[in-house]
Amino acid sequence: MTDVKDMSFEDAIKELETVVGQLERGDVALDESIALYERGAALKARCEAKLKEAEEKVAKITLGEGGAPAGTAPLDG
């Protein structure tokens, strides 16, 4: 199983959808449900972090002459 911190947004959201589906069906044992819930919480946090990172990058895009993107500004600047 891939470590959540190493997953791309797309991989994390896909697995999160799978986890939610399994939990909604309710056809897993209690111990497995708890493990799935914990995995789902970690996947959700990863997705939120990746979205925030992307939003910050988009917000920091700098424009050059003619309004064309010229690069990005430092996130802390």
PDB file of N, CA and C in Angstrom:
ATOM      1  N   MET A   1       0.854  -1.172   0.000  1.00  0.00           N
ATOM      2  CA  MET A   1       0.000   0.000   0.000  1.00  0.00           C
ATOM      3  C   MET A   1       0.903   1.241   0.000  1.00  0.00           C
ATOM      4  N   THR A   2       0.607   2.183  -0.877  1.00  0.00           N
ATOM      5  CA  THR A   2       1.396   3.405  -1.000  1.00  0.00           C
ATOM      6  C   THR A   2       1.213   4.292   0.224  1.00  0.00           C
ATOM      7  N   ASP A   3       2.321   4.858   0.687  1.00  0.00           N
ATOM      8  CA  ASP A   3       2.272   5.797   1.798  1.00  0.00           C
ATOM      9  C   ASP A   3       1.523   7.042   1.323  1.00  0.00           C
ATOM     10  N   VAL A   4       0.568   7.502   2.099  1.00  0.00           N
ATOM     11  CA  VAL A   4      -0.286   8.623   1.721  1.00  0.00           C
ATOM     12  C   VAL A   4       0.541   9.863   1.402  1.00  0.00           C
ATOM     13  N   LYS A   5       1.614  10.116   2.155  1.00  0.00           N
ATOM     14  CA  LYS A   5       2.408  11.333   1.947  1.00  0.00           C
ATOM     15  C   LYS A   5       3.134  11.333   0.603  1.00  0.00           C
ATOM     16  N   ASP A   6       3.225  10.182  -0.048  1.00  0.00           N
ATOM     17  CA  ASP A   6       3.894  10.082  -1.342  1.00  0.00           C
ATOM     18  C   ASP A   6       2.917  10.082  -2.515  1.00  0.00           C
ATOM     19  N   MET A   7       1.621  10.201  -2.233  1.00  0.00           N
ATOM     20  CA  MET A   7       0.604  10.087  -3.285  1.00  0.00           C
ATOM     21  C   MET A   7       0.342  11.427  -3.967  1.00  0.00           C
ATOM     22  N   SER A   8       0.054  11.345  -5.254  1.00  0.00           N
ATOM     23  CA  SER A   8      -0.391  12.535  -5.976  1.00  0.00           C
ATOM     24  C   SER A   8      -1.836  12.823  -5.555  1.00  0.00           C
ATOM     25  N   PHE A   9      -2.303  14.015  -5.875  1.00  0.00           N
ATOM     26  CA  PHE A   9      -3.692  14.361  -5.570  1.00  0.00           C
ATOM     27  C   PHE A   9      -4.636  13.371  -6.241  1.00  0.00           C
ATOM     28  N   GLU A  10      -4.384  13.089  -7.505  1.00  0.00           N
ATOM     29  CA  GLU A  10      -5.275  12.203  -8.263  1.00  0.00           C
ATOM     30  C   GLU A  10      -5.342  10.802  -7.667  1.00  0.00           C
ATOM     31  N   ASP A  11      -4.189  10.267  -7.279  1.00  0.00           N
ATOM     32  CA  ASP A  11      -4.171   8.936  -6.670  1.00  0.00           C
ATOM     33  C   ASP A  11      -4.877   8.933  -5.316  1.00  0.00           C
ATOM     34  N   ALA A  12      -4.649   9.987  -4.532  1.00  0.00           N
ATOM     35  CA  ALA A  12      -5.268  10.062  -3.208  1.00  0.00           C
ATOM     36  C   ALA A  12      -6.780  10.186  -3.307  1.00  0.00           C
ATOM     37  N   ILE A  13      -7.276  11.008  -4.229  1.00  0.00           N
ATOM     38  CA  ILE A  13      -8.728  11.187  -4.348  1.00  0.00           C
ATOM     39  C   ILE A  13      -9.381   9.905  -4.864  1.00  0.00           C
ATOM     40  N   LYS A  14      -8.708   9.212  -5.771  1.00  0.00           N
ATOM     41  CA  LYS A  14      -9.256   7.953  -6.290  1.00  0.00           C
ATOM     42  C   LYS A  14      -9.369   6.909  -5.174  1.00  0.00           C
ATOM     43  N   GLU A  15      -8.314   6.790  -4.363  1.00  0.00           N
ATOM     44  CA  GLU A  15      -8.367   5.829  -3.261  1.00  0.00           C
ATOM     45  C   GLU A  15      -9.391   6.258  -2.217  1.00  0.00           C
ATOM     46  N   LEU A  16      -9.488   7.560  -1.955  1.00  0.00           N
ATOM     47  CA  LEU A  16     -10.474   8.057  -0.997  1.00  0.00           C
ATOM     48  C   LEU A  16     -11.888   7.683  -1.441  1.00  0.00           C
ATOM     49  N   GLU A  17     -12.176   7.803  -2.725  1.00  0.00           N
ATOM     50  CA  GLU A  17     -13.489   7.411  -3.249  1.00  0.00           C
ATOM     51  C   GLU A  17     -13.743   5.926  -3.019  1.00  0.00           C
ATOM     52  N   THR A  18     -12.718   5.109  -3.196  1.00  0.00           N
ATOM     53  CA  THR A  18     -12.843   3.669  -2.969  1.00  0.00           C
ATOM     54  C   THR A  18     -13.131   3.378  -1.492  1.00  0.00           C
ATOM     55  N   VAL A  19     -12.389   4.045  -0.605  1.00  0.00           N
ATOM     56  CA  VAL A  19     -12.576   3.856   0.833  1.00  0.00           C
ATOM     57  C   VAL A  19     -13.986   4.252   1.245  1.00  0.00           C
ATOM     58  N   VAL A  20     -14.443   5.407   0.778  1.00  0.00           N
ATOM     59  CA  VAL A  20     -15.797   5.866   1.117  1.00  0.00           C
ATOM     60  C   VAL A  20     -16.835   4.858   0.626  1.00  0.00           C
ATOM     61  N   GLY A  21     -16.646   4.350  -0.571  1.00  0.00           N
ATOM     62  CA  GLY A  21     -17.570   3.350  -1.105  1.00  0.00           C
ATOM     63  C   GLY A  21     -17.637   2.109  -0.239  1.00  0.00           C
ATOM     64  N   GLN A  22     -16.486   1.630   0.219  1.00  0.00           N
ATOM     65  CA  GLN A  22     -16.453   0.443   1.077  1.00  0.00           C
ATOM     66  C   GLN A  22     -17.164   0.717   2.399  1.00  0.00           C
ATOM     67  N   LEU A  23     -16.916   1.885   2.976  1.00  0.00           N
ATOM     68  CA  LEU A  23     -17.558   2.217   4.247  1.00  0.00           C
ATOM     69  C   LEU A  23     -19.066   2.394   4.085  1.00  0.00           C
ATOM     70  N   GLU A  24     -19.494   2.980   2.986  1.00  0.00           N
ATOM     71  CA  GLU A  24     -20.933   3.180   2.762  1.00  0.00           C
ATOM     72  C   GLU A  24     -21.669   1.865   2.575  1.00  0.00           C
ATOM     73  N   ARG A  25     -21.020   0.894   1.949  1.00  0.00           N
ATOM     74  CA  ARG A  25     -21.653  -0.413   1.743  1.00  0.00           C
ATOM     75  C   ARG A  25     -21.848  -1.141   3.068  1.00  0.00           C
ATOM     76  N   GLY A  26     -20.938  -0.898   4.013  1.00  0.00           N
ATOM     77  CA  GLY A  26     -21.067  -1.507   5.333  1.00  0.00           C
ATOM     78  C   GLY A  26     -20.831  -2.998   5.362  1.00  0.00           C
ATOM     79  N   ASP A  27     -20.127  -3.510   4.368  1.00  0.00           N
ATOM     80  CA  ASP A  27     -19.920  -4.955   4.310  1.00  0.00           C
ATOM     81  C   ASP A  27     -18.521  -5.369   4.774  1.00  0.00           C
ATOM     82  N   VAL A  28     -17.922  -4.553   5.639  1.00  0.00           N
ATOM     83  CA  VAL A  28     -16.608  -4.887   6.183  1.00  0.00           C
ATOM     84  C   VAL A  28     -16.711  -5.005   7.697  1.00  0.00           C
ATOM     85  N   ALA A  29     -15.806  -5.787   8.253  1.00  0.00           N
ATOM     86  CA  ALA A  29     -15.795  -6.003   9.695  1.00  0.00           C
ATOM     87  C   ALA A  29     -15.437  -4.708  10.424  1.00  0.00           C
ATOM     88  N   LEU A  30     -15.775  -4.650  11.696  1.00  0.00           N
ATOM     89  CA  LEU A  30     -15.544  -3.451  12.497  1.00  0.00           C
ATOM     90  C   LEU A  30     -14.076  -3.028  12.477  1.00  0.00           C
ATOM     91  N   ASP A  31     -13.162  -3.956  12.714  1.00  0.00           N
ATOM     92  CA  ASP A  31     -11.736  -3.614  12.721  1.00  0.00           C
ATOM     93  C   ASP A  31     -11.294  -3.053  11.372  1.00  0.00           C
ATOM     94  N   GLU A  32     -11.766  -3.650  10.302  1.00  0.00           N
ATOM     95  CA  GLU A  32     -11.414  -3.157   8.966  1.00  0.00           C
ATOM     96  C   GLU A  32     -12.053  -1.794   8.712  1.00  0.00           C
ATOM     97  N   SER A  33     -13.256  -1.579   9.217  1.00  0.00           N
ATOM     98  CA  SER A  33     -13.916  -0.279   9.073  1.00  0.00           C
ATOM     99  C   SER A  33     -13.108   0.818   9.753  1.00  0.00           C
ATOM    100  N   ILE A  34     -12.573   0.514  10.923  1.00  0.00           N
ATOM    101  CA  ILE A  34     -11.757   1.495  11.651  1.00  0.00           C
ATOM    102  C   ILE A  34     -10.494   1.815  10.863  1.00  0.00           C
ATOM    103  N   ALA A  35      -9.847   0.782  10.336  1.00  0.00           N
ATOM    104  CA  ALA A  35      -8.634   0.994   9.537  1.00  0.00           C
ATOM    105  C   ALA A  35      -8.954   1.792   8.277  1.00  0.00           C
ATOM    106  N   LEU A  36     -10.073   1.490   7.639  1.00  0.00           N
ATOM    107  CA  LEU A  36     -10.482   2.236   6.444  1.00  0.00           C
ATOM    108  C   LEU A  36     -10.765   3.696   6.778  1.00  0.00           C
ATOM    109  N   TYR A  37     -11.417   3.929   7.907  1.00  0.00           N
ATOM    110  CA  TYR A  37     -11.722   5.297   8.323  1.00  0.00           C
ATOM    111  C   TYR A  37     -10.430   6.078   8.555  1.00  0.00           C
ATOM    112  N   GLU A  38      -9.464   5.458   9.224  1.00  0.00           N
ATOM    113  CA  GLU A  38      -8.180   6.118   9.467  1.00  0.00           C
ATOM    114  C   GLU A  38      -7.466   6.422   8.154  1.00  0.00           C
ATOM    115  N   ARG A  39      -7.472   5.471   7.231  1.00  0.00           N
ATOM    116  CA  ARG A  39      -6.842   5.675   5.914  1.00  0.00           C
ATOM    117  C   ARG A  39      -7.566   6.798   5.175  1.00  0.00           C
ATOM    118  N   GLY A  40      -8.887   6.786   5.237  1.00  0.00           N
ATOM    119  CA  GLY A  40      -9.669   7.830   4.579  1.00  0.00           C
ATOM    120  C   GLY A  40      -9.370   9.211   5.133  1.00  0.00           C
ATOM    121  N   ALA A  41      -9.203   9.314   6.439  1.00  0.00           N
ATOM    122  CA  ALA A  41      -8.880  10.605   7.054  1.00  0.00           C
ATOM    123  C   ALA A  41      -7.514  11.099   6.573  1.00  0.00           C
ATOM    124  N   ALA A  42      -6.545  10.196   6.476  1.00  0.00           N
ATOM    125  CA  ALA A  42      -5.214  10.571   5.989  1.00  0.00           C
ATOM    126  C   ALA A  42      -5.272  10.983   4.520  1.00  0.00           C
ATOM    127  N   LEU A  43      -6.057  10.276   3.728  1.00  0.00           N
ATOM    128  CA  LEU A  43      -6.202  10.613   2.307  1.00  0.00           C
ATOM    129  C   LEU A  43      -6.868  11.972   2.134  1.00  0.00           C
ATOM    130  N   LYS A  44      -7.874  12.247   2.944  1.00  0.00           N
ATOM    131  CA  LYS A  44      -8.563  13.544   2.896  1.00  0.00           C
ATOM    132  C   LYS A  44      -7.599  14.672   3.218  1.00  0.00           C
ATOM    133  N   ALA A  45      -6.793  14.473   4.244  1.00  0.00           N
ATOM    134  CA  ALA A  45      -5.814  15.494   4.630  1.00  0.00           C
ATOM    135  C   ALA A  45      -4.803  15.717   3.507  1.00  0.00           C
ATOM    136  N   ARG A  46      -4.374  14.653   2.844  1.00  0.00           N
ATOM    137  CA  ARG A  46      -3.425  14.770   1.728  1.00  0.00           C
ATOM    138  C   ARG A  46      -4.048  15.567   0.583  1.00  0.00           C
ATOM    139  N   CYS A  47      -5.290  15.273   0.256  1.00  0.00           N
ATOM    140  CA  CYS A  47      -5.972  15.989  -0.820  1.00  0.00           C
ATOM    141  C   CYS A  47      -6.111  17.471  -0.486  1.00  0.00           C
ATOM    142  N   GLU A  48      -6.479  17.774   0.740  1.00  0.00           N
ATOM    143  CA  GLU A  48      -6.615  19.174   1.155  1.00  0.00           C
ATOM    144  C   GLU A  48      -5.282  19.905   1.073  1.00  0.00           C
ATOM    145  N   ALA A  49      -4.206  19.246   1.479  1.00  0.00           N
ATOM    146  CA  ALA A  49      -2.875  19.865   1.433  1.00  0.00           C
ATOM    147  C   ALA A  49      -2.450  20.129  -0.005  1.00  0.00           C
ATOM    148  N   LYS A  50      -2.683  19.169  -0.892  1.00  0.00           N
ATOM    149  CA  LYS A  50      -2.307  19.343  -2.295  1.00  0.00           C
ATOM    150  C   LYS A  50      -3.139  20.446  -2.946  1.00  0.00           C
ATOM    151  N   LEU A  51      -4.421  20.545  -2.610  1.00  0.00           N
ATOM    152  CA  LEU A  51      -5.259  21.616  -3.156  1.00  0.00           C
ATOM    153  C   LEU A  51      -4.779  22.982  -2.672  1.00  0.00           C
ATOM    154  N   LYS A  52      -4.446  23.084  -1.400  1.00  0.00           N
ATOM    155  CA  LYS A  52      -3.958  24.347  -0.854  1.00  0.00           C
ATOM    156  C   LYS A  52      -2.664  24.753  -1.541  1.00  0.00           C
ATOM    157  N   GLU A  53      -1.784  23.793  -1.734  1.00  0.00           N
ATOM    158  CA  GLU A  53      -0.515  24.044  -2.409  1.00  0.00           C
ATOM    159  C   GLU A  53      -0.758  24.572  -3.832  1.00  0.00           C
ATOM    160  N   ALA A  54      -1.673  23.951  -4.544  1.00  0.00           N
ATOM    161  CA  ALA A  54      -1.985  24.384  -5.910  1.00  0.00           C
ATOM    162  C   ALA A  54      -2.597  25.782  -5.922  1.00  0.00           C
ATOM    163  N   GLU A  55      -3.503  26.047  -4.993  1.00  0.00           N
ATOM    164  CA  GLU A  55      -4.128  27.375  -4.909  1.00  0.00           C
ATOM    165  C   GLU A  55      -3.090  28.451  -4.641  1.00  0.00           C
ATOM    166  N   GLU A  56      -2.131  28.164  -3.768  1.00  0.00           N
ATOM    167  CA  GLU A  56      -1.091  29.136  -3.461  1.00  0.00           C
ATOM    168  C   GLU A  56      -0.210  29.399  -4.679  1.00  0.00           C
ATOM    169  N   LYS A  57       0.092  28.354  -5.445  1.00  0.00           N
ATOM    170  CA  LYS A  57       0.897  28.539  -6.656  1.00  0.00           C
ATOM    171  C   LYS A  57       0.164  29.392  -7.670  1.00  0.00           C
ATOM    172  N   VAL A  58      -1.110  29.127  -7.869  1.00  0.00           N
ATOM    173  CA  VAL A  58      -1.902  29.897  -8.825  1.00  0.00           C
ATOM    174  C   VAL A  58      -1.979  31.352  -8.378  1.00  0.00           C
ATOM    175  N   ALA A  59      -2.144  31.585  -7.099  1.00  0.00           N
ATOM    176  CA  ALA A  59      -2.245  32.944  -6.579  1.00  0.00           C
ATOM    177  C   ALA A  59      -0.941  33.706  -6.740  1.00  0.00           C
ATOM    178  N   LYS A  60       0.174  33.017  -6.859  1.00  0.00           N
ATOM    179  CA  LYS A  60       1.475  33.668  -6.932  1.00  0.00           C
ATOM    180  C   LYS A  60       2.031  33.764  -8.356  1.00  0.00           C
ATOM    181  N   ILE A  61       1.259  33.376  -9.357  1.00  0.00           N
ATOM    182  CA  ILE A  61       1.741  33.481 -10.735  1.00  0.00           C
ATOM    183  C   ILE A  61       1.927  34.950 -11.073  1.00  0.00           C
ATOM    184  N   THR A  62       3.092  35.262 -11.614  1.00  0.00           N
ATOM    185  CA  THR A  62       3.368  36.640 -12.004  1.00  0.00           C
ATOM    186  C   THR A  62       3.149  36.792 -13.503  1.00  0.00           C
ATOM    187  N   LEU A  63       2.719  37.971 -13.894  1.00  0.00           N
ATOM    188  CA  LEU A  63       2.460  38.243 -15.302  1.00  0.00           C
ATOM    189  C   LEU A  63       3.530  39.173 -15.856  1.00  0.00           C
ATOM    190  N   GLY A  64       3.975  38.875 -17.073  1.00  0.00           N
ATOM    191  CA  GLY A  64       4.958  39.710 -17.736  1.00  0.00           C
ATOM    192  C   GLY A  64       4.274  40.640 -18.722  1.00  0.00           C
ATOM    193  N   GLU A  65       5.058  41.130 -19.681  1.00  0.00           N
ATOM    194  CA  GLU A  65       4.518  42.023 -20.698  1.00  0.00           C
ATOM    195  C   GLU A  65       3.400  41.339 -21.469  1.00  0.00           C
ATOM    196  N   GLY A  66       2.385  42.078 -21.767  1.00  0.00           N
ATOM    197  CA  GLY A  66       1.260  41.534 -22.525  1.00  0.00           C
ATOM    198  C   GLY A  66       0.356  40.639 -21.711  1.00  0.00           C
ATOM    199  N   GLY A  67       0.592  40.535 -20.419  1.00  0.00           N
ATOM    200  CA  GLY A  67      -0.275  39.726 -19.560  1.00  0.00           C
ATOM    201  C   GLY A  67       0.016  38.244 -19.599  1.00  0.00           C
ATOM    202  N   ALA A  68       1.116  37.844 -20.252  1.00  0.00           N
ATOM    203  CA  ALA A  68       1.462  36.420 -20.314  1.00  0.00           C
ATOM    204  C   ALA A  68       2.142  36.006 -19.011  1.00  0.00           C
ATOM    205  N   PRO A  69       1.862  34.792 -18.525  1.00  0.00           N
ATOM    206  CA  PRO A  69       2.519  34.326 -17.304  1.00  0.00           C
ATOM    207  C   PRO A  69       4.037  34.354 -17.490  1.00  0.00           C
ATOM    208  N   ALA A  70       4.735  34.929 -16.534  1.00  0.00           N
ATOM    209  CA  ALA A  70       6.178  35.068 -16.614  1.00  0.00           C
ATOM    210  C   ALA A  70       6.899  34.195 -15.590  1.00  0.00           C
ATOM    211  N   GLY A  71       6.163  33.524 -14.752  1.00  0.00           N
ATOM    212  CA  GLY A  71       6.763  32.693 -13.718  1.00  0.00           C
ATOM    213  C   GLY A  71       5.945  32.795 -12.449  1.00  0.00           C
ATOM    214  N   THR A  72       6.551  32.394 -11.372  1.00  0.00           N
ATOM    215  CA  THR A  72       5.849  32.473 -10.098  1.00  0.00           C
ATOM    216  C   THR A  72       6.692  33.261  -9.107  1.00  0.00           C
ATOM    217  N   ALA A  73       6.018  33.868  -8.177  1.00  0.00           N
ATOM    218  CA  ALA A  73       6.681  34.587  -7.096  1.00  0.00           C
ATOM    219  C   ALA A  73       6.830  33.630  -5.930  1.00  0.00           C
ATOM    220  N   PRO A  74       7.793  33.849  -5.058  1.00  0.00           N
ATOM    221  CA  PRO A  74       7.926  32.985  -3.881  1.00  0.00           C
ATOM    222  C   PRO A  74       6.649  33.005  -3.060  1.00  0.00           C
ATOM    223  N   LEU A  75       6.268  31.857  -2.493  1.00  0.00           N
ATOM    224  CA  LEU A  75       5.033  31.761  -1.722  1.00  0.00           C
ATOM    225  C   LEU A  75       5.071  32.614  -0.466  1.00  0.00           C
ATOM    226  N   ASP A  76       6.258  32.868   0.052  1.00  0.00           N
ATOM    227  CA  ASP A  76       6.343  33.650   1.281  1.00  0.00           C
ATOM    228  C   ASP A  76       6.534  35.137   1.023  1.00  0.00           C
ATOM    229  N   GLY A  77       6.492  35.539  -0.236  1.00  0.00           N
ATOM    230  CA  GLY A  77       6.757  36.939  -0.561  1.00  0.00           C
ATOM    231  C   GLY A  77       5.562  37.793  -0.794  1.00  0.00           C
TER     232      GLY A  77
END
